[in-house]
CSV table of C-alpha atoms in Angstrom, one decimal:
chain,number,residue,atom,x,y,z
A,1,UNK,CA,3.0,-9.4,-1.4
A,2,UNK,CA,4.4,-6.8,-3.7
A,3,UNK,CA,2.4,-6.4,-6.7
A,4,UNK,CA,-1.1,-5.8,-7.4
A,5,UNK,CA,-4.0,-5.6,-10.4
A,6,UNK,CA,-6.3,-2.7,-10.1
A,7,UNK,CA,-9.7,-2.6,-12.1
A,8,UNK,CA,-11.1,0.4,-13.2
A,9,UNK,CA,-12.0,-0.1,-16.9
A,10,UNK,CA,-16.1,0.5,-15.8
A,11,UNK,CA,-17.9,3.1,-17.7
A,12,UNK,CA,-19.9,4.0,-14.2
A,13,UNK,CA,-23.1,4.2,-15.9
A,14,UNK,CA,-24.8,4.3,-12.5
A,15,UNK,CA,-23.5,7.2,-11.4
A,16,UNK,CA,-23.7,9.4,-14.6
A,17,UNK,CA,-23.8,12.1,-15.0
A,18,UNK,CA,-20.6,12.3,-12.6
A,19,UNK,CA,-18.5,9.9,-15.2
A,20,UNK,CA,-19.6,11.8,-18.3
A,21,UNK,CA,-16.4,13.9,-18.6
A,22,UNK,CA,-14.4,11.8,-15.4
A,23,UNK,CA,-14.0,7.6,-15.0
A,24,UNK,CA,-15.6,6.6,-11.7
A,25,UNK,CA,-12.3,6.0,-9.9
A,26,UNK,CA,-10.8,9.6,-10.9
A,27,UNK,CA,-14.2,10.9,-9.4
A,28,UNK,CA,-13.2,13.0,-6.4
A,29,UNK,CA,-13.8,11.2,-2.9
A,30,UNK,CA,-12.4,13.1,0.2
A,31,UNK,CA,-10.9,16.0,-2.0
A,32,UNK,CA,-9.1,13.7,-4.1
A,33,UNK,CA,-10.2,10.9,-6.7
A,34,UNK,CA,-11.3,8.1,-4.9
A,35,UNK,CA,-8.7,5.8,-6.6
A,36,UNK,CA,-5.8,7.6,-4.9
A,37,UNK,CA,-7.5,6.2,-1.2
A,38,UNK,CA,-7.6,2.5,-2.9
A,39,UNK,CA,-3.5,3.1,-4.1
A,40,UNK,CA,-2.2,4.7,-0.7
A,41,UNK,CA,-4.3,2.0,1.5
A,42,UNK,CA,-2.3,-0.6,-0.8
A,43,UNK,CA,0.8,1.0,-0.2
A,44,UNK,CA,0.3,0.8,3.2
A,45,UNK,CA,-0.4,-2.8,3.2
A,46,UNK,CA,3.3,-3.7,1.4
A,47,UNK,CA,2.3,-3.6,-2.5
A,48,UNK,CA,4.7,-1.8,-4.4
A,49,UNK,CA,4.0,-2.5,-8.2
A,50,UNK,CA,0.1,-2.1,-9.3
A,51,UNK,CA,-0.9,-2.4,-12.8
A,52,UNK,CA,-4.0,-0.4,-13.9
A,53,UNK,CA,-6.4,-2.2,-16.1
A,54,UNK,CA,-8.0,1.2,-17.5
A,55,UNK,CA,-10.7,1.1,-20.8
A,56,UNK,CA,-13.1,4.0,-20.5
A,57,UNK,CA,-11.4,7.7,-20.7
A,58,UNK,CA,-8.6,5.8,-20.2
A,59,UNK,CA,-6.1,8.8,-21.1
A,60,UNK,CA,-6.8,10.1,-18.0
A,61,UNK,CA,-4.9,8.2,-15.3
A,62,UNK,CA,-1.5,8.6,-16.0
A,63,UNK,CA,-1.5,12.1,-16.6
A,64,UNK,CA,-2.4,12.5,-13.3
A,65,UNK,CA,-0.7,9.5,-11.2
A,66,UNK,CA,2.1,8.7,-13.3
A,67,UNK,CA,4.7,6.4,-12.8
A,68,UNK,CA,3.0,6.2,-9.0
A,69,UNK,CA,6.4,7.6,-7.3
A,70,UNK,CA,5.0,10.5,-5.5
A,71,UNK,CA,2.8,7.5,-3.5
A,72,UNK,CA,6.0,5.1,-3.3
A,73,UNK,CA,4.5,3.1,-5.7
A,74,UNK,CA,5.5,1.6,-9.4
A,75,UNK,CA,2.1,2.0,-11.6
A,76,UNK,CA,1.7,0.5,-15.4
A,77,UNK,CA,-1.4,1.4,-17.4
A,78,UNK,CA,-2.8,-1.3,-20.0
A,79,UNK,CA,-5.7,-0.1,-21.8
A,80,UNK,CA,-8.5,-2.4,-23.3
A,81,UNK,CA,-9.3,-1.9,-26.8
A,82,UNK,CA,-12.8,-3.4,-26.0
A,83,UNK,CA,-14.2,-4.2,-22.8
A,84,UNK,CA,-13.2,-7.3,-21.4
A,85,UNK,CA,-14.9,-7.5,-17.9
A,86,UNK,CA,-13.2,-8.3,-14.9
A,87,UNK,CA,-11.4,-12.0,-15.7
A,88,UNK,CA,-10.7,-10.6,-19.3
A,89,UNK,CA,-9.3,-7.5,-18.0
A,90,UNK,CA,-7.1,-9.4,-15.4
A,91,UNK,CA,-5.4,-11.9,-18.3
A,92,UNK,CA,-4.9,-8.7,-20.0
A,93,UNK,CA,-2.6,-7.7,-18.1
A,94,UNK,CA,-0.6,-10.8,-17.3
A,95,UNK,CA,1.8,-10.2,-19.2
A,96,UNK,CA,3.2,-6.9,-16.5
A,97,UNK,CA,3.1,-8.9,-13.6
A,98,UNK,CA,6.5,-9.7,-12.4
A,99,UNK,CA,5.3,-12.5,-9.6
A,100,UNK,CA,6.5,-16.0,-9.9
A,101,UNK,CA,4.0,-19.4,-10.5
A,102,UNK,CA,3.0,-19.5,-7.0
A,103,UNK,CA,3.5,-16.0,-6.0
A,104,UNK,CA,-0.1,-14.2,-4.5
A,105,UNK,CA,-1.0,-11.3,-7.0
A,106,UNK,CA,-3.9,-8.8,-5.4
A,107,UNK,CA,-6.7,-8.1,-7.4
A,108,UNK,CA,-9.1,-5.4,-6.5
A,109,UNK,CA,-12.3,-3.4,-8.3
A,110,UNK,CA,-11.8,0.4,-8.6
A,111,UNK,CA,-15.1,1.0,-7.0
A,112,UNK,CA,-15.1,-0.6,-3.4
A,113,UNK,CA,-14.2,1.4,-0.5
A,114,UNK,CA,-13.3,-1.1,2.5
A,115,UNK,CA,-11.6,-1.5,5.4
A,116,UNK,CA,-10.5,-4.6,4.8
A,117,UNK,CA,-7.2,-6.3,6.4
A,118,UNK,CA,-5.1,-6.5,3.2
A,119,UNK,CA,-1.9,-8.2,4.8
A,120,UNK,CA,-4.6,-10.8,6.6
A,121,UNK,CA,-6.0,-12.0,3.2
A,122,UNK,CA,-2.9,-12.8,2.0
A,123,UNK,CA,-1.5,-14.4,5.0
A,124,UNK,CA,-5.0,-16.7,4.5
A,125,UNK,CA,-3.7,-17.4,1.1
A,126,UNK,CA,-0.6,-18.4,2.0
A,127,UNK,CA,-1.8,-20.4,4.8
A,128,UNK,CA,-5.0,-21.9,3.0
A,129,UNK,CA,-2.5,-23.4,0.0
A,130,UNK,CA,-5.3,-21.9,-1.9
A,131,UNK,CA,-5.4,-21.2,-5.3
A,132,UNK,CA,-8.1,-18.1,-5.4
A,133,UNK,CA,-8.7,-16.5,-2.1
A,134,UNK,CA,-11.4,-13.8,-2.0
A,135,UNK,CA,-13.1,-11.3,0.5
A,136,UNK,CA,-15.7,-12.1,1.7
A,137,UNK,CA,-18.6,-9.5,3.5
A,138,UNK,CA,-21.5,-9.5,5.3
A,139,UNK,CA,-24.7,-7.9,4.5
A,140,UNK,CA,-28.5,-7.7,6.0
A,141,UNK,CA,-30.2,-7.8,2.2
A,142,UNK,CA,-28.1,-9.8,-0.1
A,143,UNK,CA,-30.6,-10.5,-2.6
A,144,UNK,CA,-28.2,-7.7,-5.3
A,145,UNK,CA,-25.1,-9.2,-4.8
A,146,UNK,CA,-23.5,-12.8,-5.3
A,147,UNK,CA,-23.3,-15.1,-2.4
A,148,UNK,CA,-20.6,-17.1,-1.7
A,149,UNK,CA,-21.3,-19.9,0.5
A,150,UNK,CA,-18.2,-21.5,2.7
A,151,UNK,CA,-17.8,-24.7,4.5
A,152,UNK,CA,-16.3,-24.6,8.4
A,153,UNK,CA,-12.9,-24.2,7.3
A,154,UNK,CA,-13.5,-21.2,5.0
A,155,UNK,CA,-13.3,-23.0,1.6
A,156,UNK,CA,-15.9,-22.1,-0.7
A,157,UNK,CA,-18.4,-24.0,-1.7
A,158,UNK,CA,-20.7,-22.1,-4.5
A,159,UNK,CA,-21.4,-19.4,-5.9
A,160,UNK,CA,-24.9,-17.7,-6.0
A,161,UNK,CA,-26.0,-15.1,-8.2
A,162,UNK,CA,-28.6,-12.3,-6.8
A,163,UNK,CA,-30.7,-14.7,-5.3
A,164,UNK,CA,-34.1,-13.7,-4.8
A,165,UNK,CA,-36.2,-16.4,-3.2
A,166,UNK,CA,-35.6,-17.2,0.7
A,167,UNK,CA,-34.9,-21.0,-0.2
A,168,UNK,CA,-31.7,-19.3,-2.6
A,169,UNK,CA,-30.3,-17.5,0.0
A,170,UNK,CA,-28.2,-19.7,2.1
A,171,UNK,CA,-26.0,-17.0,3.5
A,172,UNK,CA,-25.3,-13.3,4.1
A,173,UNK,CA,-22.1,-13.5,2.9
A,174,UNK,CA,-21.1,-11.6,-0.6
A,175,UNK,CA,-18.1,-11.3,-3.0
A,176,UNK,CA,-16.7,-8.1,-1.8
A,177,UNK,CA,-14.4,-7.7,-4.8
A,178,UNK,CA,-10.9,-7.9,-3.5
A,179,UNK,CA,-9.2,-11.3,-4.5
A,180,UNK,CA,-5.5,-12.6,-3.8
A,181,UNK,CA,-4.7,-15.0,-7.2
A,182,UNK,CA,-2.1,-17.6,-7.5
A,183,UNK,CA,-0.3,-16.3,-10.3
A,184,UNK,CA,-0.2,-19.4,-12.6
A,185,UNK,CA,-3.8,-19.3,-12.1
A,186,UNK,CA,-4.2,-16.2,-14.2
A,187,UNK,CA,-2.3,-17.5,-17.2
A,188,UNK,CA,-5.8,-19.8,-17.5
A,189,UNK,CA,-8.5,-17.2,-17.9
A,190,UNK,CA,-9.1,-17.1,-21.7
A,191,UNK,CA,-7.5,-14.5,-23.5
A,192,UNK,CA,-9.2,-12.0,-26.2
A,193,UNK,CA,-12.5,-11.9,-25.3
A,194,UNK,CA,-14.7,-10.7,-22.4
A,195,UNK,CA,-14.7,-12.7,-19.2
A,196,UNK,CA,-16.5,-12.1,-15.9
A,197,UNK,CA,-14.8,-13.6,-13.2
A,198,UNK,CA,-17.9,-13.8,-10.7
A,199,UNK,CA,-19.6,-15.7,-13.6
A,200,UNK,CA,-17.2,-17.9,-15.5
A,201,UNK,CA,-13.8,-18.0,-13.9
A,202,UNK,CA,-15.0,-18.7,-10.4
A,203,UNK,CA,-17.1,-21.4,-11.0
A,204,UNK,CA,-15.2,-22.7,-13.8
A,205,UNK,CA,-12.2,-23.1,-11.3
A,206,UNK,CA,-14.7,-24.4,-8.5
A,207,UNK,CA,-16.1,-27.4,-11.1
A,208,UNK,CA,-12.3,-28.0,-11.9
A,209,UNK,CA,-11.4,-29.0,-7.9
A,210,UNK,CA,-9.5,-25.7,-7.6
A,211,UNK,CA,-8.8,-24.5,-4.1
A,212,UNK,CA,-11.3,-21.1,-3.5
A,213,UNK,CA,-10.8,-19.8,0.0
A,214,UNK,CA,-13.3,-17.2,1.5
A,215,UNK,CA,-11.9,-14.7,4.4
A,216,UNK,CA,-15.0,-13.1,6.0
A,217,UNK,CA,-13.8,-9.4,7.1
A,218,UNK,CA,-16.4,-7.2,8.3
A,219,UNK,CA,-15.2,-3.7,9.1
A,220,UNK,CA,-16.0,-0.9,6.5
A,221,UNK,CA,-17.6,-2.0,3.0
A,222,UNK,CA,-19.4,0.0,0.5
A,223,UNK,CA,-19.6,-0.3,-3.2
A,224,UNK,CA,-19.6,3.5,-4.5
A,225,UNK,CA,-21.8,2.3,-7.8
A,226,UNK,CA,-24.1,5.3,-7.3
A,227,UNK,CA,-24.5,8.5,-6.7
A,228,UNK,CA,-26.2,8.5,-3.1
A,229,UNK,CA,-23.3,6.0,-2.1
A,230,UNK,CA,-20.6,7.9,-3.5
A,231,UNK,CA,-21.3,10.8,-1.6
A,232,UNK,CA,-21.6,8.7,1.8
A,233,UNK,CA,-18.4,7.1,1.1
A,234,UNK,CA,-16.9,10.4,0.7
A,235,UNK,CA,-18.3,11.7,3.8
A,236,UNK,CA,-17.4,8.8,5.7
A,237,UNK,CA,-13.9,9.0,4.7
A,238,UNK,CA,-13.9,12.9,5.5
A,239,UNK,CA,-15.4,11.9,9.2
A,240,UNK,CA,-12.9,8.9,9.7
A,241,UNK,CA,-15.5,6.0,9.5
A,242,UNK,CA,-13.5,5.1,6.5
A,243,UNK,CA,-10.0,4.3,6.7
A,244,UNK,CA,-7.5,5.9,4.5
A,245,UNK,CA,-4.1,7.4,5.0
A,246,UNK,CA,-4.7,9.3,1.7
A,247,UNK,CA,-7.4,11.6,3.0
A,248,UNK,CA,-5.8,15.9,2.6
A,249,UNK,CA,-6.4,16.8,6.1
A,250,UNK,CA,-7.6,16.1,9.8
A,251,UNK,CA,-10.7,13.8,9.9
A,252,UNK,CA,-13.8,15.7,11.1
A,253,UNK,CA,-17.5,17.2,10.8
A,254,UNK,CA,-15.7,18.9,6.9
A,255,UNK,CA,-12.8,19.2,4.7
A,256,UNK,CA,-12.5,22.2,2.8
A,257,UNK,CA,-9.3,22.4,0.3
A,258,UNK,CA,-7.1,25.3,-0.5
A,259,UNK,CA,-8.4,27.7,-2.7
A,260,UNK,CA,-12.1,27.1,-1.4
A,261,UNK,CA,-14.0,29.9,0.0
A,262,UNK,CA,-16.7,29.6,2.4
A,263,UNK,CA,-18.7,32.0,3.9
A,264,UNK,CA,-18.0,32.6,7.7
A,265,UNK,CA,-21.4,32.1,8.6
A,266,UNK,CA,-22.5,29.4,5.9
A,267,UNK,CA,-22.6,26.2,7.9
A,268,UNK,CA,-20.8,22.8,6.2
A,269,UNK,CA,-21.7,19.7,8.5
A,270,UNK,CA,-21.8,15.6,7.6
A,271,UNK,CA,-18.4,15.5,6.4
A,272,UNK,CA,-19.2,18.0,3.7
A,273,UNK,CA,-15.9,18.3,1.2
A,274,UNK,CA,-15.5,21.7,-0.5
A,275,UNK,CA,-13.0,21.5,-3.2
A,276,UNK,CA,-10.2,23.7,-4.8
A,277,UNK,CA,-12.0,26.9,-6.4
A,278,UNK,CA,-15.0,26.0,-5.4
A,279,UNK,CA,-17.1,29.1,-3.5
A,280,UNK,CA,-20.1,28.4,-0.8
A,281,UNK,CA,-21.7,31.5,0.0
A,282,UNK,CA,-23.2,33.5,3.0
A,283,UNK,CA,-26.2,31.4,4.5
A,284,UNK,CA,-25.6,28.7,2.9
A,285,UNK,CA,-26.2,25.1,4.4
A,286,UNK,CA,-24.1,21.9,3.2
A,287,UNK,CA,-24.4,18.4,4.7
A,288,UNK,CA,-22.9,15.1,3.9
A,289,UNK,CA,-22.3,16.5,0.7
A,290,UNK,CA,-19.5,17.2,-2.4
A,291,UNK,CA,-19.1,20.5,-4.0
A,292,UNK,CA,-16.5,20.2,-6.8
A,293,UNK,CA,-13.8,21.7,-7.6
A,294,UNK,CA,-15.0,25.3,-9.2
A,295,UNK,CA,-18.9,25.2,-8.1
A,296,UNK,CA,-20.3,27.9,-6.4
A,297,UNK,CA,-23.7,27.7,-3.9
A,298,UNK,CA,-25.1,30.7,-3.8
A,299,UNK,CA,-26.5,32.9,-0.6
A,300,UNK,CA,-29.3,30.4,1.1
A,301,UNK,CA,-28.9,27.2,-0.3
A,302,UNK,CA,-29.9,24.1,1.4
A,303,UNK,CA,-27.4,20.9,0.1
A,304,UNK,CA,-27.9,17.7,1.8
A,305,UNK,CA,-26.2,14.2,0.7
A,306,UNK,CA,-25.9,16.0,-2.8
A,307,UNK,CA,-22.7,16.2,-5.2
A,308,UNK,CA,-22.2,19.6,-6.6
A,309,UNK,CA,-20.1,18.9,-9.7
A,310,UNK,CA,-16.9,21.0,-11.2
A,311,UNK,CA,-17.8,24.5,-12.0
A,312,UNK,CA,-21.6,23.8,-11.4
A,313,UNK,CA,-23.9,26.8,-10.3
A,314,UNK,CA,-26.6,26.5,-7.3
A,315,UNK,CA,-28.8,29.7,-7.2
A,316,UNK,CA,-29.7,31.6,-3.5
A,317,UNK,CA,-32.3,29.7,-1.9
A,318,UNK,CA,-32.2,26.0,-3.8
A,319,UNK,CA,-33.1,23.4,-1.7
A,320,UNK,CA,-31.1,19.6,-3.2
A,321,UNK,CA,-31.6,16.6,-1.3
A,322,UNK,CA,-30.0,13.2,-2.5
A,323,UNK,CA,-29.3,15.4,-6.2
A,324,UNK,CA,-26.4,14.9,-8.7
A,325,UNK,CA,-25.5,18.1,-10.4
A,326,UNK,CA,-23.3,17.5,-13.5
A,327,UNK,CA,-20.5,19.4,-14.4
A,328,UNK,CA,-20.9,22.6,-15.6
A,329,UNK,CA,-24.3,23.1,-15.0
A,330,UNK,CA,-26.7,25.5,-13.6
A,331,UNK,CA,-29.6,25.0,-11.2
A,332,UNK,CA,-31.2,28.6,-11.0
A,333,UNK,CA,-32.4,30.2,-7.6
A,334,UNK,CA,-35.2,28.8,-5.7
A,335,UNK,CA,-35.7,25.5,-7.2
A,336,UNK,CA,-36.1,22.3,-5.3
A,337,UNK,CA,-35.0,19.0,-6.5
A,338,UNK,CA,-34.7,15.9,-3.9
A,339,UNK,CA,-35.0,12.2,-4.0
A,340,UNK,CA,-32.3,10.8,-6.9
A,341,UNK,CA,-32.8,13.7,-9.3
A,342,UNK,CA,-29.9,13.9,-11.8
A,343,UNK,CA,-29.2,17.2,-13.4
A,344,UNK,CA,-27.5,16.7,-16.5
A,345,UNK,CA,-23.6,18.3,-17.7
A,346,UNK,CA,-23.8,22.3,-18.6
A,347,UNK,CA,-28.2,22.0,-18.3
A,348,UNK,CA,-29.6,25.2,-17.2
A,349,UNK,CA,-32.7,24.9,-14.7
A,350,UNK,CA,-34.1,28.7,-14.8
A,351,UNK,CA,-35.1,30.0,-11.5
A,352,UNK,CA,-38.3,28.5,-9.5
A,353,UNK,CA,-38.0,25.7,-12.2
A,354,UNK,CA,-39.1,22.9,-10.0
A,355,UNK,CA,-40.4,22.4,-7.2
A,356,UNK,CA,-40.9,19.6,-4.7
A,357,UNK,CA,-43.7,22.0,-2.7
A,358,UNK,CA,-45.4,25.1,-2.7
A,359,UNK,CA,-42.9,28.1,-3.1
A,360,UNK,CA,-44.6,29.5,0.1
C-alpha cells in the first residue's frame, strides 16, 4: 500500500457555523486541523502518496499542508468544479494515482476519526481477491447509517439504506467510510457528473457479481458531522481514547498550545484544548471543550462540551453547555445558552441576553 484518496470536498453544513470561514477537515481537532490526525495515522500505516479530493474553500489546503513533506508524505490537490459526491469525486482524481490494475488504492472520508487497523484492511484485500473491500463498524442504533450485511466469510451481501423498521434491520453493522479499491475498478465509476458511491457504485458493482469484502473493526469510530461530536472527538483525541501520532503534546485531562494563556487558578478538565492566542481567564471553568485559536473566556465562565471559535469573546459569568460559538463573535457577560445553540460568525449577544433560568 503506498498511495491513497482522501475526501474532503463536504461543505460541513452540519456543523456550521464552524465551516463558514474553515472546510470541516481544516477545523482544528487536538490543536491542529483534524485532517492532519487522518494524514499522519496514514503515514504510519505505510501510505506515502495521498491525493486530496478538495471542492469547498478548496484554496485552503495547500497553503497550509503543501507538498505533504514536513509529514513524509507526497500530497496532490484536485479541485471539483462542481460537487461530485464521493464515487464522482474518487474518478476525479484517477487520473493522479500512480497504482497499477490490480494495485489496492485507500480511500477514506475527511470526516471519520477511527481507530481502525489500516495495514489489516488491506492485508483482507489482498487475501479476499476482492475487488472493493470496505470497513465495516458496529453500532447499537443503526437506523442513520447504511447497513451492510455480510455472509460467514465476510463478503458482502447488500446494502441497506437508514433502515427504519425492525424487519429492515438485519444487522448492526455500518459502512464506516474507509474503503481499499482495486484500482482498475475506479476507471468504471462514471465520469463528469455526481456519483455517490454508498448509493450507486456499491450496489452497481454488487448487481454486476463484483467481489465486495466487509472487515468488521471495532476499536474507535466516530463520524465528526456535528458539532457535539466534533468536540468529543477532539477531546478524546486530547485524552488518548483516540489514536493519533499527530496529537502536539502528551495525552491527558488538557492540551493547551503555545501562546495560550490560562489563568492559574481557572480550571480546564475533559480534554479541554486551548489554542495559540487564545486567553482563559481567572475563575474560569472549561470541560471537554475547544477554545480557538484567539478567543478569550472571560473571569467566571462555565464552558462545558462547547467550541469556542477563533477570536470569539465569552463575557465573565456565561454559562455554554453543548454551544457552537462562531468565529469572531461575541457572547456578552452573564448569558446562558445550552442544548445545541449555534451562535452565528461576528454576532454580538449583549449581556444577560438569554437565559436558560432565572438570573438568581
Amino acid at each position: 500500500m503506498t498511495e491513497a484518496i482522501l475526501l474532503v470536498g463536504g461543505k460541513g453544513t452540519r456543523l456550521r457555523p464552524l465551516t463558514v470561514n474553515t472546510p470541516k477537515p481544516m477545523v482544528p481537532a487536538a490543536g491542529v486541523p483534524f485532517l492532519t490526525h487522518q494524514l499522519a495515522r496514514a503515514r504510519a500505516a505505510g501510505v506515502d502518496h495521498i491525493v486530496l479530493a478538495t471542492s469547498y474553500l478548496a484554496e485552503v489546503f495547500e497553503p497550509y499542508f503543501g507538498d505533504g513533506s514536513s509529514l513524509g508524505l507526497h500530497l496532490e490537490y484536485v479541485t471539483e468544479e462542481e460537487p461530485l459526491g464521493t464515487g464522482g469525486a474518487i474518478r476525479n482524481v484517477a487520473s493522479r494515482l500512480r497504482s497499477g490494475p490490480d494495485e489496492p488504492v485507500l480511500i477514506f472520508n475527511g470526516d471519520i476519526l477511527t481507530g481502525l487497523d489500516i495495514g489489516a484492511l488491506v492485508s483482507t484485500h489482498r487475501s479476499s481477491g476482492a475487488d472493493v473491500s470496505l470497513h465495516l463498524t458496529r453500532v447499537e442504533d443503526p437506523r442513520a447509517f447504511g447497513l451492510v450485511p455480510t455472509d460467514p466469510s465476510g463478503r458482502v451481501t447488500a446494502f441497506l439504506e437508514k433502515p427504519q423498521t425492525p424487519e429492515e434491520i438485519v444487522t448492526d453493522q455500518i459502512n464506516a467510510g474507509a474503503y481499499v479499491f482495486r484500482r482498475s475498478v475506479i476507471d468504471t465509476i462514471p465520469s463528469g457528473r455526481p456519483v455517490s458511491v454508498e448509493r450507486e457504485t456499491f450496489p452497481d458493482l454488487l448487481s454486476a457479481g463484483a467481489h465486495l469484502q466487509g472487515m468488521v473493526d471495532s476499536t474507535y469510530w466516530l463520524d465528526l458531522g456535528t458539532p457535539q461530536a466534533f468536540v468529543r472527538g477532539s477531546a478524546d483525541l486530547v485524552m488518548g481514547r483516540a489514536p493519533s501520532p499527530a496529537v502536539p503534546g502528551r495525552c491527558g485531562d488538557r492540551l493547551v498550545l503555545e501562546s495560550a494563556t490560562v489563568a492559574a487558578d481557572a480550571k480546564l478538565t475533559g480534554g479541554t484544548v486551548v489554542c495559540e492566542g487564545a486567553s482563559v481567564h481567572p475563575g474560569a471553568r472549561v470541560d471537554g471543550s475547544v477554545v480557538l485559536a484567539g478567543a478569550v473566556v472571560e473571569e467566571g465562565a462555565v464552558i462545558s462540551a462547547s467550541l469556542i471559535g477563533e477570536r470569539a469573546r465569552v463575557g465573565a459569568r456565561t454559562v455554554l453547555s453543548d454551544t457552537v460559538v462562531g468565529d469572531g463573535a461575541t457572547v456578552g457577560a452573564d448569558n446562558e445558552l445550552r442544548d445545541g445553540a449555534r451562535v452565528w460568525c461576528d454576532a454580538v449577544l449583549p449581556a444577560g441576553a438569554v437565559r436558560f433560568s432565572s438570573d438568581q
